[in-house]
mmCIF file of C-alpha atoms and ligand atoms in Angstrom:
data_model
loop_
_atom_site.group_PDB
_atom_site.id
_atom_site.type_symbol
_atom_site.label_atom_id
_atom_site.label_comp_id
_atom_site.label_asym_id
_atom_site.label_seq_id
_atom_site.Cartn_x
_atom_site.Cartn_y
_atom_site.Cartn_z
ATOM 1 C CA MET L 1 0.029 -0.068 0.020
ATOM 2 C CA GLN L 2 1.313 3.409 -0.954
ATOM 3 C CA ILE L 3 1.026 6.340 1.515
ATOM 4 C CA LEU L 4 0.718 9.766 -0.085
ATOM 5 C CA THR L 5 0.727 12.896 2.016
ATOM 6 C CA THR L 6 0.491 15.796 -0.429
ATOM 7 C CA PRO L 7 -2.520 16.885 -2.614
ATOM 8 C CA ARG L 8 -0.129 17.227 -5.555
ATOM 9 C CA ALA L 9 1.211 13.624 -5.224
ATOM 10 C CA MET L 10 -2.365 12.333 -4.815
ATOM 11 C CA GLN L 11 -3.723 14.089 -7.836
ATOM 12 C CA ASP L 12 -0.729 13.043 -10.072
ATOM 13 C CA ALA L 13 -1.161 9.449 -9.043
ATOM 14 C CA ALA L 14 -4.800 9.461 -9.599
ATOM 15 C CA LEU L 15 -4.600 11.091 -13.072
ATOM 16 C CA THR L 16 -1.925 8.495 -14.023
ATOM 17 C CA LEU L 17 -4.263 5.649 -12.861
ATOM 18 C CA ARG L 18 -7.139 7.194 -14.834
ATOM 19 C CA ALA L 19 -4.986 7.494 -17.987
ATOM 20 C CA ALA L 20 -4.108 3.776 -17.585
ATOM 21 C CA GLY L 21 -7.855 2.930 -17.658
ATOM 22 C CA ARG L 22 -7.958 1.887 -13.982
ATOM 23 C CA ARG L 23 -11.370 2.166 -12.085
ATOM 24 C CA ILE L 24 -10.754 4.145 -8.992
ATOM 25 C CA GLY L 25 -12.843 3.808 -5.743
ATOM 26 C CA VAL L 26 -12.482 6.204 -2.850
ATOM 27 C CA VAL L 27 -13.441 5.876 0.796
ATOM 28 C CA PRO L 28 -13.143 9.286 2.488
ATOM 29 C CA THR L 29 -12.598 9.171 6.237
ATOM 30 C CA MET L 30 -11.429 11.179 9.140
ATOM 31 C CA GLY L 31 -9.412 8.173 10.588
ATOM 32 C CA PHE L 32 -9.549 6.352 13.788
ATOM 33 C CA LEU L 33 -10.952 3.632 11.629
ATOM 34 C CA HIS L 34 -13.214 0.866 12.833
ATOM 35 C CA GLU L 35 -15.112 -2.127 11.345
ATOM 36 C CA GLY L 36 -17.585 0.312 9.932
ATOM 37 C CA HIS L 37 -14.829 1.853 7.760
ATOM 38 C CA ALA L 38 -13.454 -1.579 6.963
ATOM 39 C CA SER L 39 -16.788 -2.533 5.499
ATOM 40 C CA LEU L 40 -16.810 0.535 3.318
ATOM 41 C CA ILE L 41 -13.296 -0.274 1.994
ATOM 42 C CA ARG L 42 -14.573 -3.788 1.127
ATOM 43 C CA LEU L 43 -17.454 -2.195 -0.799
ATOM 44 C CA ALA L 44 -15.027 -0.101 -2.717
ATOM 45 C CA ARG L 45 -12.713 -3.053 -3.285
ATOM 46 C CA ALA L 46 -15.639 -4.892 -4.948
ATOM 47 C CA ARG L 47 -16.358 -2.000 -7.263
ATOM 48 C CA ALA L 48 -12.925 -0.710 -8.264
ATOM 49 C CA ASP L 49 -9.465 -1.760 -9.446
ATOM 50 C CA VAL L 50 -7.773 0.792 -7.217
ATOM 51 C CA VAL L 51 -8.953 1.592 -3.684
ATOM 52 C CA ILE L 52 -7.968 4.918 -2.178
ATOM 53 C CA VAL L 53 -8.694 5.556 1.452
ATOM 54 C CA THR L 54 -8.459 9.274 2.448
ATOM 55 C CA LEU L 55 -7.660 10.249 6.106
ATOM 56 C CA PHE L 56 -8.098 13.875 6.835
ATOM 57 C CA VAL L 57 -9.628 15.468 9.963
ATOM 58 C CA ASN L 58 -11.243 18.198 8.160
ATOM 59 C CA PRO L 59 -11.171 21.425 10.198
ATOM 60 C CA ALA L 60 -13.799 23.128 7.954
ATOM 61 C CA GLN L 61 -16.587 20.793 9.240
ATOM 62 C CA PHE L 62 -15.964 21.548 12.911
ATOM 63 C CA GLY L 63 -17.605 24.326 14.749
ATOM 64 C CA PRO L 64 -15.664 26.677 17.043
ATOM 65 C CA ASN L 65 -16.878 24.760 20.157
ATOM 66 C CA GLU L 66 -16.580 21.194 18.742
ATOM 67 C CA ASP L 67 -14.065 18.467 19.202
ATOM 68 C CA LEU L 68 -11.509 19.154 16.310
ATOM 69 C CA SER L 69 -8.404 19.367 18.680
ATOM 70 C CA ARG L 70 -9.321 16.270 20.657
ATOM 71 C CA TYR L 71 -10.769 14.162 17.708
ATOM 72 C CA PRO L 72 -9.121 10.767 18.189
ATOM 73 C CA ARG L 73 -6.218 9.798 15.991
ATOM 74 C CA ASP L 74 -4.082 6.694 15.606
ATOM 75 C CA PHE L 75 -2.130 6.785 12.233
ATOM 76 C CA GLU L 76 -0.424 3.544 12.783
ATOM 77 C CA ARG L 77 -3.533 1.630 13.581
ATOM 78 C CA ASP L 78 -5.344 3.205 10.594
ATOM 79 C CA ARG L 79 -2.556 2.347 8.277
ATOM 80 C CA ALA L 80 -2.584 -1.325 9.339
ATOM 81 C CA LEU L 81 -6.456 -1.547 8.981
ATOM 82 C CA CYS L 82 -6.280 -0.087 5.433
ATOM 83 C CA GLU L 83 -3.511 -2.418 4.458
ATOM 84 C CA ALA L 84 -5.312 -5.458 5.908
ATOM 85 C CA GLU L 85 -8.438 -4.524 4.005
ATOM 86 C CA GLY L 86 -6.477 -4.331 0.722
ATOM 87 C CA ALA L 87 -6.587 -0.627 0.107
ATOM 88 C CA ASP L 88 -3.873 0.362 -2.588
ATOM 89 C CA ILE L 89 -3.355 3.989 -1.493
ATOM 90 C CA LEU L 90 -3.705 5.816 1.722
ATOM 91 C CA PHE L 91 -3.980 9.512 1.238
ATOM 92 C CA ALA L 92 -3.226 11.344 4.468
ATOM 93 C CA PRO L 93 -2.509 14.961 3.721
ATOM 94 C CA GLY L 94 -1.087 17.210 6.463
ATOM 95 C CA ALA L 95 -3.502 19.659 8.205
ATOM 96 C CA ASP L 96 -2.260 22.671 6.395
ATOM 97 C CA SER L 97 -1.764 21.271 2.863
ATOM 98 C CA VAL L 98 -5.393 20.896 1.886
ATOM 99 C CA TYR L 99 -6.781 24.340 2.192
ATOM 100 C CA ALA L 100 -4.964 27.551 0.974
ATOM 101 C CA ALA L 101 -4.518 29.926 3.931
ATOM 102 C CA ASP L 102 -6.867 32.361 2.050
ATOM 103 C CA ALA L 103 -9.208 29.845 0.534
ATOM 104 C CA SER L 104 -12.539 31.563 -0.352
ATOM 105 C CA VAL L 105 -14.530 29.154 -2.403
ATOM 106 C CA TRP L 106 -16.987 26.844 -0.586
ATOM 107 C CA ILE L 107 -19.849 24.528 -1.555
ATOM 108 C CA ASP L 108 -23.120 25.289 0.147
ATOM 109 C CA GLU L 109 -25.945 22.860 -0.161
ATOM 110 C CA ASP L 110 -28.897 24.932 1.092
ATOM 111 C CA ARG L 111 -32.021 22.676 1.272
ATOM 112 C CA LEU L 112 -31.179 19.253 2.716
ATOM 113 C CA SER L 113 -28.753 20.769 5.105
ATOM 114 C CA ARG L 114 -31.169 23.088 6.884
ATOM 115 C CA GLY L 115 -32.500 20.751 9.505
ATOM 116 C CA LEU L 116 -31.121 17.808 11.690
ATOM 117 C CA CYS L 117 -27.327 18.195 12.157
ATOM 118 C CA GLY L 118 -27.157 21.101 9.836
ATOM 119 C CA ALA L 119 -29.439 23.113 12.305
ATOM 120 C CA SER L 120 -27.228 22.164 15.357
ATOM 121 C CA ARG L 121 -23.966 22.389 13.556
ATOM 122 C CA PRO L 122 -23.952 25.565 11.330
ATOM 123 C CA GLY L 123 -21.498 25.371 8.631
ATOM 124 C CA HIS L 124 -20.857 21.559 9.083
ATOM 125 C CA PHE L 125 -22.196 20.430 5.765
ATOM 126 C CA ARG L 126 -20.501 23.297 3.850
ATOM 127 C CA GLY L 127 -17.208 21.927 5.269
ATOM 128 C CA VAL L 128 -18.183 18.424 4.321
ATOM 129 C CA CYS L 129 -19.304 19.218 0.797
ATOM 130 C CA THR L 130 -16.255 21.345 0.126
ATOM 131 C CA VAL L 131 -13.700 18.856 1.452
ATOM 132 C CA VAL L 132 -15.566 15.848 -0.427
ATOM 133 C CA ALA L 133 -15.434 17.956 -3.653
ATOM 134 C CA LYS L 134 -11.796 18.554 -3.165
ATOM 135 C CA LEU L 135 -11.091 14.927 -2.310
ATOM 136 C CA PHE L 136 -12.886 13.928 -5.560
ATOM 137 C CA ASN L 137 -10.727 16.272 -7.532
ATOM 138 C CA LEU L 138 -7.610 14.939 -5.964
ATOM 139 C CA THR L 139 -8.542 11.130 -6.136
ATOM 140 C CA GLN L 140 -10.443 11.269 -9.456
ATOM 141 C CA PRO L 141 -12.812 8.439 -8.353
ATOM 142 C CA HIS L 142 -15.304 6.546 -10.467
ATOM 143 C CA VAL L 143 -17.053 5.427 -7.226
ATOM 144 C CA ALA L 144 -17.127 6.775 -3.762
ATOM 145 C CA VAL L 145 -18.374 5.027 -0.599
ATOM 146 C CA PHE L 146 -19.958 6.522 2.428
ATOM 147 C CA GLY L 147 -21.704 5.150 5.476
ATOM 148 C CA GLU L 148 -25.490 5.232 6.005
ATOM 149 C CA LYS L 149 -24.832 6.128 9.632
ATOM 150 C CA ASP L 150 -24.267 9.682 8.424
ATOM 151 C CA ALA L 151 -27.762 9.666 6.629
ATOM 152 C CA GLN L 152 -27.988 13.359 6.141
ATOM 153 C CA GLN L 153 -24.389 13.709 4.924
ATOM 154 C CA LEU L 154 -25.045 10.874 2.416
ATOM 155 C CA ARG L 155 -28.139 12.555 0.978
ATOM 156 C CA ILE L 156 -26.394 15.927 0.844
ATOM 157 C CA LEU L 157 -23.451 14.480 -1.025
ATOM 158 C CA ARG L 158 -25.712 12.693 -3.449
ATOM 159 C CA ARG L 159 -27.424 15.978 -4.092
ATOM 160 C CA MET L 160 -24.110 17.690 -4.589
ATOM 161 C CA VAL L 161 -23.004 15.107 -7.178
ATOM 162 C CA ARG L 162 -26.296 15.477 -8.917
ATOM 163 C CA ASP L 163 -26.521 19.225 -9.018
ATOM 164 C CA LEU L 164 -22.829 19.803 -9.920
ATOM 165 C CA ASP L 165 -22.809 16.923 -12.403
ATOM 166 C CA ILE L 166 -19.807 15.266 -10.807
ATOM 167 C CA PRO L 167 -19.142 12.000 -12.599
ATOM 168 C CA VAL L 168 -18.882 9.849 -9.426
ATOM 169 C CA GLU L 169 -21.131 7.071 -8.368
ATOM 170 C CA VAL L 170 -21.994 7.391 -4.773
ATOM 171 C CA VAL L 171 -22.456 4.067 -2.936
ATOM 172 C CA ALA L 172 -23.841 3.704 0.556
ATOM 173 C CA GLY L 173 -22.652 1.134 3.057
ATOM 174 C CA PRO L 174 -24.966 -0.072 5.841
ATOM 175 C CA THR L 175 -24.327 0.928 9.528
ATOM 176 C CA VAL L 176 -22.188 -1.474 11.319
ATOM 177 C CA ARG L 177 -23.136 -2.014 15.015
ATOM 178 C CA GLU L 178 -21.608 -3.400 18.041
ATOM 179 C CA THR L 179 -23.328 -6.562 19.485
ATOM 180 C CA ASP L 180 -25.448 -4.413 21.781
ATOM 181 C CA GLY L 181 -26.645 -2.243 18.845
ATOM 182 C CA LEU L 182 -24.574 0.865 19.316
ATOM 183 C CA ALA L 183 -23.514 2.165 15.836
ATOM 184 C CA MET L 184 -19.817 2.177 15.369
ATOM 185 C CA SER L 185 -18.305 5.618 15.391
ATOM 186 C CA SER L 186 -14.865 7.027 16.016
ATOM 187 C CA ARG L 187 -16.404 9.163 18.762
ATOM 188 C CA ASN L 188 -17.460 6.068 20.753
ATOM 189 C CA ALA L 189 -13.853 6.215 22.002
ATOM 190 C CA TYR L 190 -14.764 9.170 24.084
ATOM 191 C CA LEU L 191 -17.421 7.251 26.207
ATOM 192 C CA SER L 192 -16.671 6.260 29.791
ATOM 193 C CA PRO L 193 -17.735 2.740 30.640
ATOM 194 C CA GLU L 194 -21.058 3.975 32.157
ATOM 195 C CA GLU L 195 -21.671 6.245 29.187
ATOM 196 C CA ARG L 196 -20.923 3.394 26.828
ATOM 197 C CA LEU L 197 -23.615 1.198 28.510
ATOM 198 C CA GLN L 198 -26.230 3.991 28.221
ATOM 199 C CA ALA L 199 -25.368 4.820 24.720
ATOM 200 C CA THR L 200 -27.447 1.907 23.474
ATOM 201 C CA CYS L 201 -30.417 4.212 24.028
ATOM 202 C CA LEU L 202 -29.991 5.552 20.522
ATOM 203 C CA ARG L 203 -30.566 2.195 18.913
ATOM 204 C CA ARG L 204 -33.297 1.150 21.448
ATOM 205 C CA ALA L 205 -35.119 4.494 20.643
ATOM 206 C CA LEU L 206 -35.064 3.702 16.906
ATOM 207 C CA ASP L 207 -36.250 0.137 17.608
ATOM 208 C CA ALA L 208 -39.126 1.616 19.731
ATOM 209 C CA ALA L 209 -40.176 3.750 16.748
ATOM 210 C CA ALA L 210 -39.916 0.837 14.325
ATOM 211 C CA SER L 211 -42.046 -1.371 16.595
ATOM 212 C CA ARG L 212 -44.744 1.232 17.167
ATOM 213 C CA LEU L 213 -44.871 1.641 13.356
ATOM 214 C CA ALA L 214 -45.126 -2.046 12.914
ATOM 215 C CA ALA L 215 -48.042 -2.087 15.353
ATOM 216 C CA GLY L 216 -49.856 0.446 13.094
ATOM 217 C CA GLU L 217 -48.875 3.792 14.541
ATOM 218 C CA ARG L 218 -48.584 6.327 11.755
ATOM 219 C CA SER L 219 -48.195 9.512 13.641
ATOM 220 C CA ALA L 220 -44.780 10.997 13.723
ATOM 221 C CA ALA L 221 -45.350 12.731 16.892
ATOM 222 C CA ALA L 222 -46.245 9.588 18.557
ATOM 223 C CA LEU L 223 -43.248 7.820 17.187
ATOM 224 C CA ARG L 224 -40.928 10.659 18.314
ATOM 225 C CA ALA L 225 -42.529 10.580 21.795
ATOM 226 C CA ALA L 226 -41.689 6.827 21.876
ATOM 227 C CA MET L 227 -38.080 7.594 20.908
ATOM 228 C CA ALA L 228 -37.818 10.545 23.377
ATOM 229 C CA GLU L 229 -39.131 8.269 26.218
ATOM 230 C CA VAL L 230 -36.378 5.760 25.651
ATOM 231 C CA ILE L 231 -33.698 8.526 25.617
ATOM 232 C CA ALA L 232 -35.221 10.038 28.879
ATOM 233 C CA GLY L 233 -34.776 6.674 30.442
ATOM 234 C CA ALA L 234 -30.951 7.011 30.139
ATOM 235 C CA PRO L 235 -29.778 9.452 32.827
ATOM 236 C CA LEU L 236 -26.488 10.398 31.095
ATOM 237 C CA ALA L 237 -28.238 10.986 27.800
ATOM 238 C CA ARG L 238 -29.682 14.366 26.541
ATOM 239 C CA ALA L 239 -31.265 14.666 23.105
ATOM 240 C CA ASP L 240 -29.897 17.322 20.832
ATOM 241 C CA TYR L 241 -32.628 16.483 18.349
ATOM 242 C CA ILE L 242 -35.063 13.599 17.651
ATOM 243 C CA GLU L 243 -36.734 14.012 14.307
ATOM 244 C CA ILE L 244 -38.818 12.076 11.731
ATOM 245 C CA VAL L 245 -38.449 13.446 8.267
ATOM 246 C CA ASP L 246 -39.185 12.471 4.762
ATOM 247 C CA ASP L 247 -36.367 10.169 3.587
ATOM 248 C CA GLU L 248 -35.921 12.186 0.413
ATOM 249 C CA THR L 249 -36.568 15.715 1.123
ATOM 250 C CA LEU L 250 -35.601 15.540 4.827
ATOM 251 C CA GLU L 251 -38.609 17.831 5.555
ATOM 252 C CA PRO L 252 -40.508 16.998 8.918
ATOM 253 C CA VAL L 253 -43.496 14.740 8.301
ATOM 254 C CA THR L 254 -46.595 14.371 10.382
ATOM 255 C CA LEU L 255 -47.819 11.000 9.076
ATOM 256 C CA ILE L 256 -45.700 8.109 7.718
ATOM 257 C CA GLY L 257 -47.192 7.579 4.387
ATOM 258 C CA ARG L 258 -43.838 7.012 2.474
ATOM 259 C CA PRO L 259 -40.393 6.138 3.586
ATOM 260 C CA ALA L 260 -39.288 8.404 6.460
ATOM 261 C CA LEU L 261 -35.993 8.770 8.200
ATOM 262 C CA ALA L 262 -36.017 8.646 12.012
ATOM 263 C CA ALA L 263 -32.831 10.627 12.875
ATOM 264 C CA MET L 264 -31.431 11.592 16.156
ATOM 265 C CA ALA L 265 -28.345 13.263 17.808
ATOM 266 C CA VAL L 266 -27.893 12.488 21.494
ATOM 267 C CA PHE L 267 -25.402 13.834 23.981
ATOM 268 C CA VAL L 268 -24.179 10.922 26.136
ATOM 269 C CA GLY L 269 -22.122 12.755 28.664
ATOM 270 C CA ARG L 270 -20.219 15.263 26.570
ATOM 271 C CA THR L 271 -20.209 13.010 23.542
ATOM 272 C CA ARG L 272 -22.607 13.749 20.701
ATOM 273 C CA LEU L 273 -23.662 10.582 18.936
ATOM 274 C CA ILE L 274 -25.953 10.237 16.000
ATOM 275 C CA ASP L 275 -28.069 7.273 14.699
ATOM 276 C CA ASN L 276 -30.942 6.830 12.201
ATOM 277 C CA ALA L 277 -33.253 4.313 10.645
ATOM 278 C CA VAL L 278 -35.471 4.367 7.580
ATOM 279 C CA LEU L 279 -39.106 3.808 8.518
ATOM 280 C CA ARG L 280 -41.216 2.148 5.862
ATOM 281 C CA PRO L 281 -45.063 2.263 6.118
HETATM 282 O O1 PAF Z 301 -17.901 11.000 7.285
HETATM 283 C C1 PAF Z 301 -16.817 11.572 7.431
HETATM 284 O O2 PAF Z 301 -15.979 10.864 8.123
HETATM 285 C C2 PAF Z 301 -16.536 12.963 6.985
HETATM 286 O O3 PAF Z 301 -17.637 13.829 7.117
HETATM 287 C C3 PAF Z 301 -15.933 12.891 5.527
HETATM 288 C C4 PAF Z 301 -17.079 12.452 4.635
HETATM 289 C C5 PAF Z 301 -14.719 12.051 5.454
HETATM 290 C C6 PAF Z 301 -15.592 14.271 5.090
HETATM 291 O O4 PAF Z 301 -14.645 14.869 5.957
#
């Protein structure tokens, strides 16, 4: 596996691979990789000749009071995981090499990013869209793989690709969970043992909504209440938002008549976790 650390080296390598007719798959990550990322690398592996994993903790998607400086990092472990999963190139650019000091062009998606995490993290998706567009330009992928755990991010990036005519196929990988249901996330590393136990409330809340729906409940307010009740039962948890939105438009719904997305962000202690499930009537 090749390790590249400058945008220039990455783009040169990608253009050379393209010219040689190779099909490129990219898995953008912020590192501290886990089995969820490994599953995305395997999806890329099955769809491309050359798999590039990018590892960059993108400052532009963190707000001023967020966890950029303490975001978990372990380059050696990430390198070993990428190698074990058969990645061909690990692109890990230095913090200062990706954005020009006076960078002034950004990508703003302004519909799907209004609610959910976009409402609680202003500017977050502008940072995500901009860095992903830059990573696409640097890695020249035919296919890019993102996790369904970041449901809003996935829908926004698909919209970016559609609206800007970016010739990249976006593939979604299912959320990978711990045996007790907690969605794998690099941020789980922040949880104390007691917080870790209570963090299962996110998945239990989604399950509660799904079983009320299966029992015939169609009211989004009732399903949200069922979710909120589960979160309230975990003393270390505090909901940032609990929403049921249309799966396509991400607008709030009142009745589940077509596929909806149950999405939540919950602080467990100081750690903000997200999870979601598609609800099908
Ligand atoms: O999902 C992530 O880890 C990040 O948001 C991404 C897509 C790598 C952009 O920094």
